Amino acid sequence: MGFVSARVGALGSVLVLLGCGTVNTGQDIEFAQITYDANFFYCSVEPMLFGEHCGPGQGSDPASGCHYNVTTFRLTDHPPVPCTGSNPGDLQISAAAQANYTAASREMSPDGTSSALLNRPTQQAAHPRMIFALDSKQADLIRQWATKRTSQ
């Protein structure tokens, strides 16, 4: 009985292979890269992050320095981008500021309410301490940044 079952199974496999032609998988799906407004980041979001001590942490935080050293969301300390009286787009933006923009952009999502940049410091997701409340001005800045984007 085992020999007959094996032959029927093999014949079935051959018939399936012969019956199938090529399968058209359709077009390659490409998602547009989302670019968040750099000027808004440099002039509003980044100063808020530094104002909340997200880089070095506060006195009760580990001595290693939170987002300067500890996590995968790394910030680099640098002199503020001059936003008063200048268009930051016309300025030479330091490599450190650009790195902070890139790191923060990775933590964003088009729906600002689901972004890690909002949910972690408000403790809607894992974070060692609450940095600001979900209904705060700081949280509003992050939600606003989510709407200030362009597709490339």
Backbone as JSON Lines, residues from 0, in Angstrom:
{"i":0,"aa":"M","n":[0.81,-1.18,0.0],"ca":[0.0,0.0,0.0],"c":[0.86,1.25,0.0]}
{"i":1,"aa":"G","n":[2.01,1.21,0.71],"ca":[2.9,2.36,0.77],"c":[3.48,2.71,-0.59]}
{"i":2,"aa":"F","n":[3.79,1.68,-1.4],"ca":[4.35,1.91,-2.72],"c":[3.35,2.62,-3.62]}
{"i":3,"aa":"V","n":[2.1,2.22,-3.57],"ca":[1.05,2.83,-4.39],"c":[0.84,4.28,-3.96]}
{"i":4,"aa":"S","n":[0.81,4.54,-2.67],"ca":[0.62,5.9,-2.17],"c":[1.76,6.8,-2.61]}
{"i":5,"aa":"A","n":[2.97,6.29,-2.57],"ca":[4.14,7.08,-2.98],"c":[4.06,7.41,-4.47]}
{"i":6,"aa":"R","n":[3.62,6.44,-5.29],"ca":[3.53,6.68,-6.74],"c":[2.42,7.68,-7.03]}
{"i":7,"aa":"V","n":[1.3,7.6,-6.34],"ca":[0.19,8.53,-6.56],"c":[0.63,9.93,-6.13]}
{"i":8,"aa":"G","n":[1.34,10.03,-5.01],"ca":[1.84,11.32,-4.53],"c":[2.82,11.93,-5.52]}
{"i":9,"aa":"A","n":[3.71,11.13,-6.06],"ca":[4.69,11.62,-7.03],"c":[4.01,12.06,-8.31]}
{"i":10,"aa":"L","n":[3.03,11.29,-8.78],"ca":[2.29,11.64,-9.98],"c":[1.53,12.95,-9.76]}
{"i":11,"aa":"G","n":[0.94,13.1,-8.59],"ca":[0.22,14.34,-8.27],"c":[1.15,15.53,-8.29]}
{"i":12,"aa":"S","n":[2.37,15.39,-7.76],"ca":[3.35,16.48,-7.76],"c":[3.74,16.85,-9.17]}
{"i":13,"aa":"V","n":[3.94,15.87,-10.03],"ca":[4.3,16.13,-11.41],"c":[3.17,16.87,-12.12]}
{"i":14,"aa":"L","n":[1.94,16.44,-11.92],"ca":[0.79,17.1,-12.55],"c":[0.65,18.55,-12.09]}
{"i":15,"aa":"V","n":[0.89,18.79,-10.81],"ca":[0.81,20.16,-10.29],"c":[1.88,21.02,-10.95]}
{"i":16,"aa":"L","n":[3.1,20.49,-11.05],"ca":[4.19,21.26,-11.66],"c":[3.94,21.53,-13.13]}
{"i":17,"aa":"L","n":[3.4,20.55,-13.85],"ca":[3.13,20.73,-15.27],"c":[1.96,21.68,-15.5]}
{"i":18,"aa":"G","n":[1.01,21.71,-14.59],"ca":[-0.16,22.55,-14.73],"c":[0.1,24.01,-14.42]}
{"i":19,"aa":"C","n":[1.17,24.31,-13.73],"ca":[1.45,25.7,-13.34],"c":[2.41,26.33,-14.33]}
{"i":20,"aa":"G","n":[2.02,27.45,-14.84],"ca":[2.93,28.23,-15.66],"c":[3.63,29.23,-14.76]}
{"i":21,"aa":"T","n":[4.06,30.29,-15.32],"ca":[4.67,31.32,-14.48],"c":[3.57,32.14,-13.83]}
{"i":22,"aa":"V","n":[3.83,32.59,-12.67],"ca":[2.87,33.39,-11.93],"c":[3.29,34.85,-12.01]}
{"i":23,"aa":"N","n":[2.39,35.69,-12.48],"ca":[2.67,37.12,-12.55],"c":[2.45,37.7,-11.16]}
{"i":24,"aa":"T","n":[3.51,38.18,-10.56],"ca":[3.42,38.71,-9.19],"c":[2.99,40.17,-9.19]}
{"i":25,"aa":"G","n":[2.82,40.78,-10.34],"ca":[2.39,42.18,-10.38],"c":[3.58,43.11,-10.32]}
{"i":26,"aa":"Q","n":[3.27,44.39,-10.19],"ca":[4.32,45.4,-10.16],"c":[5.02,45.39,-8.81]}
{"i":27,"aa":"D","n":[6.28,45.83,-8.84],"ca":[6.99,46.02,-7.58],"c":[6.36,47.19,-6.86]}
{"i":28,"aa":"I","n":[6.06,46.99,-5.61],"ca":[5.47,48.07,-4.82],"c":[6.59,48.85,-4.19]}
{"i":29,"aa":"E","n":[6.57,50.15,-4.4],"ca":[7.58,51.01,-3.79],"c":[6.86,52.03,-2.94]}
{"i":30,"aa":"F","n":[7.39,52.23,-1.75],"ca":[6.85,53.22,-0.85],"c":[7.71,54.46,-0.92]}
{"i":31,"aa":"A","n":[7.05,55.6,-1.0],"ca":[7.79,56.87,-1.04],"c":[8.48,57.09,0.3]}
{"i":32,"aa":"Q","n":[9.71,57.55,0.23],"ca":[10.42,57.87,1.45],"c":[9.81,59.15,2.02]}
{"i":33,"aa":"I","n":[9.57,59.15,3.31],"ca":[8.99,60.32,3.94],"c":[10.11,61.16,4.51]}
{"i":34,"aa":"T","n":[10.08,62.43,4.18],"ca":[11.06,63.37,4.69],"c":[10.31,64.4,5.53]}
{"i":35,"aa":"Y","n":[10.68,64.5,6.78],"ca":[10.05,65.45,7.68],"c":[10.77,66.79,7.57]}
{"i":36,"aa":"D","n":[10.04,67.86,7.79],"ca":[10.55,69.23,7.65],"c":[11.76,69.45,8.56]}
{"i":37,"aa":"A","n":[12.92,69.62,7.96],"ca":[14.16,69.79,8.72],"c":[14.16,71.11,9.49]}
{"i":38,"aa":"N","n":[13.67,72.18,8.87],"ca":[13.65,73.47,9.56],"c":[12.81,73.41,10.83]}
{"i":39,"aa":"F","n":[11.66,72.76,10.75],"ca":[10.8,72.63,11.93],"c":[11.51,71.82,13.0]}
{"i":40,"aa":"F","n":[12.24,70.78,12.57],"ca":[12.99,69.99,13.54],"c":[14.04,70.85,14.23]}
{"i":41,"aa":"Y","n":[14.9,71.52,13.44],"ca":[16.01,72.29,14.01],"c":[15.53,73.45,14.89]}
{"i":42,"aa":"C","n":[14.41,74.05,14.53],"ca":[13.97,75.26,15.24],"c":[12.92,75.0,16.32]}
{"i":43,"aa":"S","n":[12.27,73.85,16.29],"ca":[11.21,73.58,17.27],"c":[11.41,72.27,18.03]}
{"i":44,"aa":"V","n":[11.56,71.17,17.3],"ca":[11.61,69.85,17.93],"c":[12.93,69.64,18.66]}
{"i":45,"aa":"E","n":[14.04,69.85,17.98],"ca":[15.35,69.6,18.62],"c":[15.55,70.48,19.86]}
{"i":46,"aa":"P","n":[15.26,71.8,19.81],"ca":[15.41,72.6,21.03],"c":[14.54,72.08,22.18]}
{"i":47,"aa":"M","n":[13.36,71.56,21.86],"ca":[12.5,70.98,22.9],"c":[13.13,69.73,23.48]}
{"i":48,"aa":"L","n":[13.68,68.86,22.62],"ca":[14.33,67.64,23.11],"c":[15.5,67.98,24.04]}
{"i":49,"aa":"F","n":[16.3,68.97,23.64],"ca":[17.42,69.38,24.5],"c":[16.91,70.06,25.76]}
{"i":50,"aa":"G","n":[15.83,70.85,25.64],"ca":[15.25,71.5,26.81],"c":[14.71,70.51,27.82]}
{"i":51,"aa":"E","n":[14.29,69.35,27.35],"ca":[13.79,68.3,28.24],"c":[14.91,67.36,28.7]}
{"i":52,"aa":"H","n":[16.14,67.68,28.38],"ca":[17.33,66.91,28.8],"c":[17.33,65.48,28.25]}
{"i":53,"aa":"C","n":[16.8,65.31,27.03],"ca":[16.75,63.96,26.46],"c":[18.14,63.4,26.17]}
{"i":54,"aa":"G","n":[19.11,64.25,25.9],"ca":[20.47,63.78,25.64],"c":[21.17,63.35,26.91]}
{"i":55,"aa":"P","n":[21.44,64.29,27.82],"ca":[22.21,63.94,29.01],"c":[21.38,63.3,30.11]}
{"i":56,"aa":"G","n":[20.07,63.44,30.06],"ca":[19.23,62.96,31.15],"c":[19.2,63.96,32.28]}
{"i":57,"aa":"Q","n":[18.53,63.6,33.36],"ca":[18.45,64.46,34.53],"c":[19.24,63.83,35.66]}
{"i":58,"aa":"G","n":[19.3,64.53,36.79],"ca":[20.1,64.08,37.93],"c":[19.84,62.66,38.36]}
{"i":59,"aa":"S","n":[18.6,62.18,38.28],"ca":[18.27,60.83,38.74],"c":[18.52,59.77,37.67]}
{"i":60,"aa":"D","n":[18.87,60.19,36.46],"ca":[19.1,59.24,35.37],"c":[20.5,58.65,35.46]}
{"i":61,"aa":"P","n":[20.73,57.55,34.73],"ca":[22.07,56.94,34.76],"c":[23.15,57.94,34.35]}
{"i":62,"aa":"A","n":[24.29,57.83,34.96],"ca":[25.4,58.75,34.68],"c":[25.89,58.63,33.24]}
{"i":63,"aa":"S","n":[25.52,57.56,32.55],"ca":[25.99,57.35,31.19],"c":[25.35,58.28,30.17]}
{"i":64,"aa":"G","n":[24.25,58.93,30.51],"ca":[23.75,60.0,29.66],"c":[22.63,59.7,28.68]}
{"i":65,"aa":"C","n":[21.69,58.88,29.01],"ca":[20.46,58.67,28.21],"c":[20.73,58.67,26.7]}
{"i":66,"aa":"H","n":[20.16,59.63,25.98],"ca":[20.23,59.58,24.51],"c":[21.54,60.1,23.95]}
{"i":67,"aa":"Y","n":[22.47,60.5,24.78],"ca":[23.82,60.78,24.29],"c":[24.61,59.49,24.21]}
{"i":68,"aa":"N","n":[24.27,58.49,25.03],"ca":[25.11,57.3,25.09],"c":[24.39,55.97,25.16]}
{"i":69,"aa":"V","n":[23.2,55.91,25.72],"ca":[22.64,54.63,26.13],"c":[21.81,53.92,25.07]}
{"i":70,"aa":"T","n":[20.92,54.61,24.41],"ca":[19.93,53.94,23.56],"c":[20.33,53.94,22.1]}
{"i":71,"aa":"T","n":[19.51,53.27,21.29],"ca":[19.74,53.29,19.84],"c":[19.29,54.62,19.24]}
{"i":72,"aa":"F","n":[18.43,55.37,19.93],"ca":[18.04,56.71,19.5],"c":[19.07,57.67,20.08]}
{"i":73,"aa":"R","n":[20.13,57.92,19.3],"ca":[21.26,58.71,19.78],"c":[21.13,60.16,19.36]}
{"i":74,"aa":"L","n":[21.35,61.05,20.31],"ca":[21.44,62.48,20.05],"c":[22.87,62.93,20.29]}
{"i":75,"aa":"T","n":[23.28,63.94,19.59],"ca":[24.61,64.51,19.75],"c":[24.46,65.96,20.16]}
{"i":76,"aa":"D","n":[25.18,66.35,21.19],"ca":[25.14,67.73,21.66],"c":[25.87,68.62,20.64]}
{"i":77,"aa":"H","n":[25.3,69.79,20.38],"ca":[25.92,70.73,19.45],"c":[25.35,72.11,19.71]}
{"i":78,"aa":"P","n":[26.02,73.15,19.26],"ca":[25.45,74.5,19.4],"c":[24.12,74.57,18.64]}
{"i":79,"aa":"P","n":[23.15,75.3,19.16],"ca":[21.84,75.37,18.49],"c":[21.96,75.93,17.07]}
{"i":80,"aa":"V","n":[21.11,75.43,16.2],"ca":[21.01,75.97,14.85],"c":[20.38,77.37,14.99]}
{"i":81,"aa":"P","n":[21.0,78.39,14.4],"ca":[20.43,79.75,14.53],"c":[19.15,79.88,13.73]}
{"i":82,"aa":"C","n":[18.04,79.95,14.43],"ca":[16.74,80.01,13.76],"c":[16.16,81.42,13.72]}
{"i":83,"aa":"T","n":[16.66,82.3,14.55],"ca":[16.13,83.66,14.59],"c":[16.8,84.51,13.53]}
{"i":84,"aa":"G","n":[16.0,85.11,12.66],"ca":[16.53,85.99,11.63],"c":[17.16,85.27,10.47]}
{"i":85,"aa":"S","n":[17.11,83.96,10.44],"ca":[17.71,83.2,9.34],"c":[16.76,82.09,8.93]}
{"i":86,"aa":"N","n":[16.87,81.68,7.72],"ca":[16.18,80.48,7.26],"c":[17.18,79.35,7.43]}
{"i":87,"aa":"P","n":[16.91,78.4,8.35],"ca":[17.88,77.32,8.57],"c":[18.26,76.59,7.28]}
{"i":88,"aa":"G","n":[17.37,76.57,6.29],"ca":[17.69,75.94,5.01],"c":[18.81,76.63,4.28]}
{"i":89,"aa":"D","n":[19.05,77.9,4.6],"ca":[20.12,78.66,3.97],"c":[21.43,78.57,4.74]}
{"i":90,"aa":"L","n":[21.41,77.93,5.89],"ca":[22.59,77.86,6.76],"c":[23.36,76.56,6.53]}
{"i":91,"aa":"Q","n":[24.59,76.57,6.97],"ca":[25.38,75.35,6.99],"c":[25.0,74.61,8.28]}
{"i":92,"aa":"I","n":[24.31,73.5,8.15],"ca":[23.86,72.72,9.3],"c":[24.97,71.74,9.66]}
{"i":93,"aa":"S","n":[25.35,71.71,10.93],"ca":[26.45,70.85,11.37],"c":[26.1,69.38,11.19]}
{"i":94,"aa":"A","n":[27.13,68.56,11.11],"ca":[26.94,67.12,10.98],"c":[26.2,66.56,12.2]}
{"i":95,"aa":"A","n":[26.48,67.11,13.39],"ca":[25.8,66.66,14.6],"c":[24.3,66.94,14.53]}
{"i":96,"aa":"A","n":[23.94,68.15,14.08],"ca":[22.52,68.5,13.95],"c":[21.85,67.59,12.91]}
{"i":97,"aa":"Q","n":[22.53,67.34,11.81],"ca":[21.97,66.46,10.77],"c":[21.78,65.04,11.31]}
{"i":98,"aa":"A","n":[22.73,64.57,12.11],"ca":[22.61,63.23,12.69],"c":[21.41,63.17,13.64]}
{"i":99,"aa":"N","n":[21.18,64.23,14.4],"ca":[20.02,64.26,15.29],"c":[18.72,64.24,14.5]}
{"i":100,"aa":"Y","n":[18.68,64.99,13.4],"ca":[17.5,65.0,12.53],"c":[17.23,63.59,11.99]}
{"i":101,"aa":"T","n":[18.27,62.93,11.52],"ca":[18.13,61.58,10.96],"c":[17.64,60.61,12.03]}
{"i":102,"aa":"A","n":[18.24,60.68,13.22],"ca":[17.85,59.78,14.31],"c":[16.39,60.02,14.71]}
{"i":103,"aa":"A","n":[16.0,61.28,14.84],"ca":[14.63,61.6,15.23],"c":[13.64,61.2,14.14]}
{"i":104,"aa":"S","n":[14.02,61.38,12.88],"ca":[13.14,61.0,11.76],"c":[12.85,59.51,11.78]}
{"i":105,"aa":"R","n":[13.84,58.71,12.16],"ca":[13.62,57.25,12.25],"c":[12.61,56.9,13.33]}
{"i":106,"aa":"E","n":[12.44,57.76,14.32],"ca":[11.51,57.52,15.42],"c":[10.11,58.07,15.13]}
{"i":107,"aa":"M","n":[9.94,58.7,13.95],"ca":[8.67,59.31,13.58],"c":[7.85,58.38,12.72]}
{"i":108,"aa":"S","n":[6.57,58.71,12.6],"ca":[5.69,58.04,11.65],"c":[4.74,59.09,11.1]}
{"i":109,"aa":"P","n":[4.2,58.86,9.91],"ca":[3.29,59.85,9.33],"c":[2.09,60.15,10.24]}
{"i":110,"aa":"D","n":[1.7,59.16,11.01],"ca":[0.68,59.37,12.02],"c":[1.42,59.66,13.32]}
{"i":111,"aa":"G","n":[1.59,60.93,13.62],"ca":[2.39,61.32,14.77],"c":[1.97,60.67,16.07]}
{"i":112,"aa":"T","n":[0.7,60.27,16.18],"ca":[0.24,59.68,17.43],"c":[0.79,58.28,17.66]}
{"i":113,"aa":"S","n":[1.3,57.64,16.61],"ca":[1.85,56.3,16.79],"c":[3.38,56.28,16.74]}
{"i":114,"aa":"S","n":[4.0,57.44,16.71],"ca":[5.46,57.49,16.59],"c":[6.14,57.23,17.94]}
{"i":115,"aa":"A","n":[7.27,56.57,17.88],"ca":[8.06,56.33,19.09],"c":[8.53,57.65,19.7]}
{"i":116,"aa":"L","n":[8.77,58.65,18.85],"ca":[9.23,59.95,19.34],"c":[8.19,60.6,20.24]}
{"i":117,"aa":"L","n":[6.94,60.24,20.08],"ca":[5.87,60.74,20.96],"c":[5.56,59.74,22.06]}
{"i":118,"aa":"N","n":[5.44,58.48,21.72],"ca":[4.93,57.49,22.67],"c":[5.92,57.09,23.76]}
{"i":119,"aa":"R","n":[7.2,57.13,23.48],"ca":[8.15,56.75,24.54],"c":[8.28,57.82,25.62]}
{"i":120,"aa":"P","n":[8.53,59.09,25.27],"ca":[8.68,60.08,26.34],"c":[7.38,60.37,27.09]}
{"i":121,"aa":"T","n":[6.23,59.99,26.52],"ca":[4.96,60.17,27.23],"c":[4.56,58.88,27.94]}
{"i":122,"aa":"Q","n":[5.41,57.88,27.9],"ca":[5.23,56.56,28.49],"c":[4.0,55.82,27.98]}
{"i":123,"aa":"Q","n":[3.64,56.07,26.72],"ca":[2.63,55.25,26.07],"c":[3.28,53.97,25.57]}
{"i":124,"aa":"A","n":[4.61,53.98,25.51],"ca":[5.43,52.82,25.18],"c":[6.6,52.81,26.17]}
{"i":125,"aa":"A","n":[7.37,51.75,26.16],"ca":[8.45,51.58,27.15],"c":[9.43,52.75,27.14]}
{"i":126,"aa":"H","n":[9.65,53.33,28.28],"ca":[10.61,54.41,28.49],"c":[10.82,54.5,30.0]}
{"i":127,"aa":"P","n":[12.05,54.75,30.46],"ca":[12.32,54.73,31.9],"c":[11.59,55.79,32.72]}
{"i":128,"aa":"R","n":[11.27,56.92,32.12],"ca":[10.53,57.94,32.87],"c":[9.68,58.76,31.92]}
{"i":129,"aa":"M","n":[8.65,59.4,32.47],"ca":[7.82,60.29,31.65],"c":[8.58,61.6,31.51]}
{"i":130,"aa":"I","n":[8.77,62.03,30.27],"ca":[9.47,63.27,29.99],"c":[8.46,64.42,29.9]}
{"i":131,"aa":"F","n":[7.34,64.15,29.23],"ca":[6.27,65.13,29.14],"c":[4.96,64.39,28.93]}
{"i":132,"aa":"A","n":[3.86,65.08,29.21],"ca":[2.53,64.48,29.13],"c":[2.05,64.42,27.68]}
{"i":133,"aa":"L","n":[1.16,63.49,27.43],"ca":[0.59,63.29,26.1],"c":[-0.18,64.52,25.63]}
{"i":134,"aa":"D","n":[-0.71,65.3,26.55],"ca":[-1.47,66.5,26.19],"c":[-0.67,67.79,26.38]}
{"i":135,"aa":"S","n":[0.65,67.7,26.33],"ca":[1.53,68.85,26.57],"c":[1.89,69.56,25.27]}
{"i":136,"aa":"K","n":[2.49,70.74,25.41],"ca":[2.98,71.49,24.25],"c":[4.1,70.72,23.55]}
{"i":137,"aa":"Q","n":[4.91,70.01,24.32],"ca":[5.99,69.23,23.74],"c":[5.43,68.12,22.84]}
{"i":138,"aa":"A","n":[4.4,67.45,23.32],"ca":[3.77,66.4,22.51],"c":[3.13,66.99,21.27]}
{"i":139,"aa":"D","n":[2.54,68.17,21.42],"ca":[1.95,68.85,20.25],"c":[2.99,69.15,19.18]}
{"i":140,"aa":"L","n":[4.21,69.53,19.6],"ca":[5.28,69.79,18.63],"c":[5.59,68.55,17.8]}
{"i":141,"aa":"I","n":[5.63,67.41,18.45],"ca":[5.93,66.18,17.73],"c":[4.79,65.84,16.77]}
{"i":142,"aa":"R","n":[3.56,65.99,17.22],"ca":[2.42,65.74,16.33],"c":[2.43,66.71,15.15]}
{"i":143,"aa":"Q","n":[2.79,67.96,15.39],"ca":[2.88,68.94,14.3],"c":[3.97,68.55,13.31]}
{"i":144,"aa":"W","n":[5.12,68.1,13.83],"ca":[6.22,67.7,12.94],"c":[5.79,66.57,12.03]}
{"i":145,"aa":"A","n":[4.96,65.66,12.52],"ca":[4.49,64.54,11.71],"c":[3.71,65.03,10.48]}
{"i":146,"aa":"T","n":[3.06,66.17,10.58],"ca":[2.27,66.69,9.46],"c":[3.12,67.52,8.51]}
{"i":147,"aa":"K","n":[4.31,67.89,8.92],"ca":[5.21,68.74,8.11],"c":[6.21,67.83,7.4]}
{"i":148,"aa":"R","n":[5.79,67.29,6.28],"ca":[6.65,66.34,5.57],"c":[6.45,66.46,4.06]}
{"i":149,"aa":"T","n":[7.39,65.9,3.35],"ca":[7.3,65.81,1.91],"c":[7.68,64.41,1.49]}
{"i":150,"aa":"S","n":[7.13,63.95,0.39],"ca":[7.52,62.64,-0.16],"c":[8.58,62.87,-1.21]}
{"i":151,"aa":"Q","n":[9.54,61.99,-1.25],"ca":[10.61,62.11,-2.25],"c":[10.57,60.93,-3.19]}
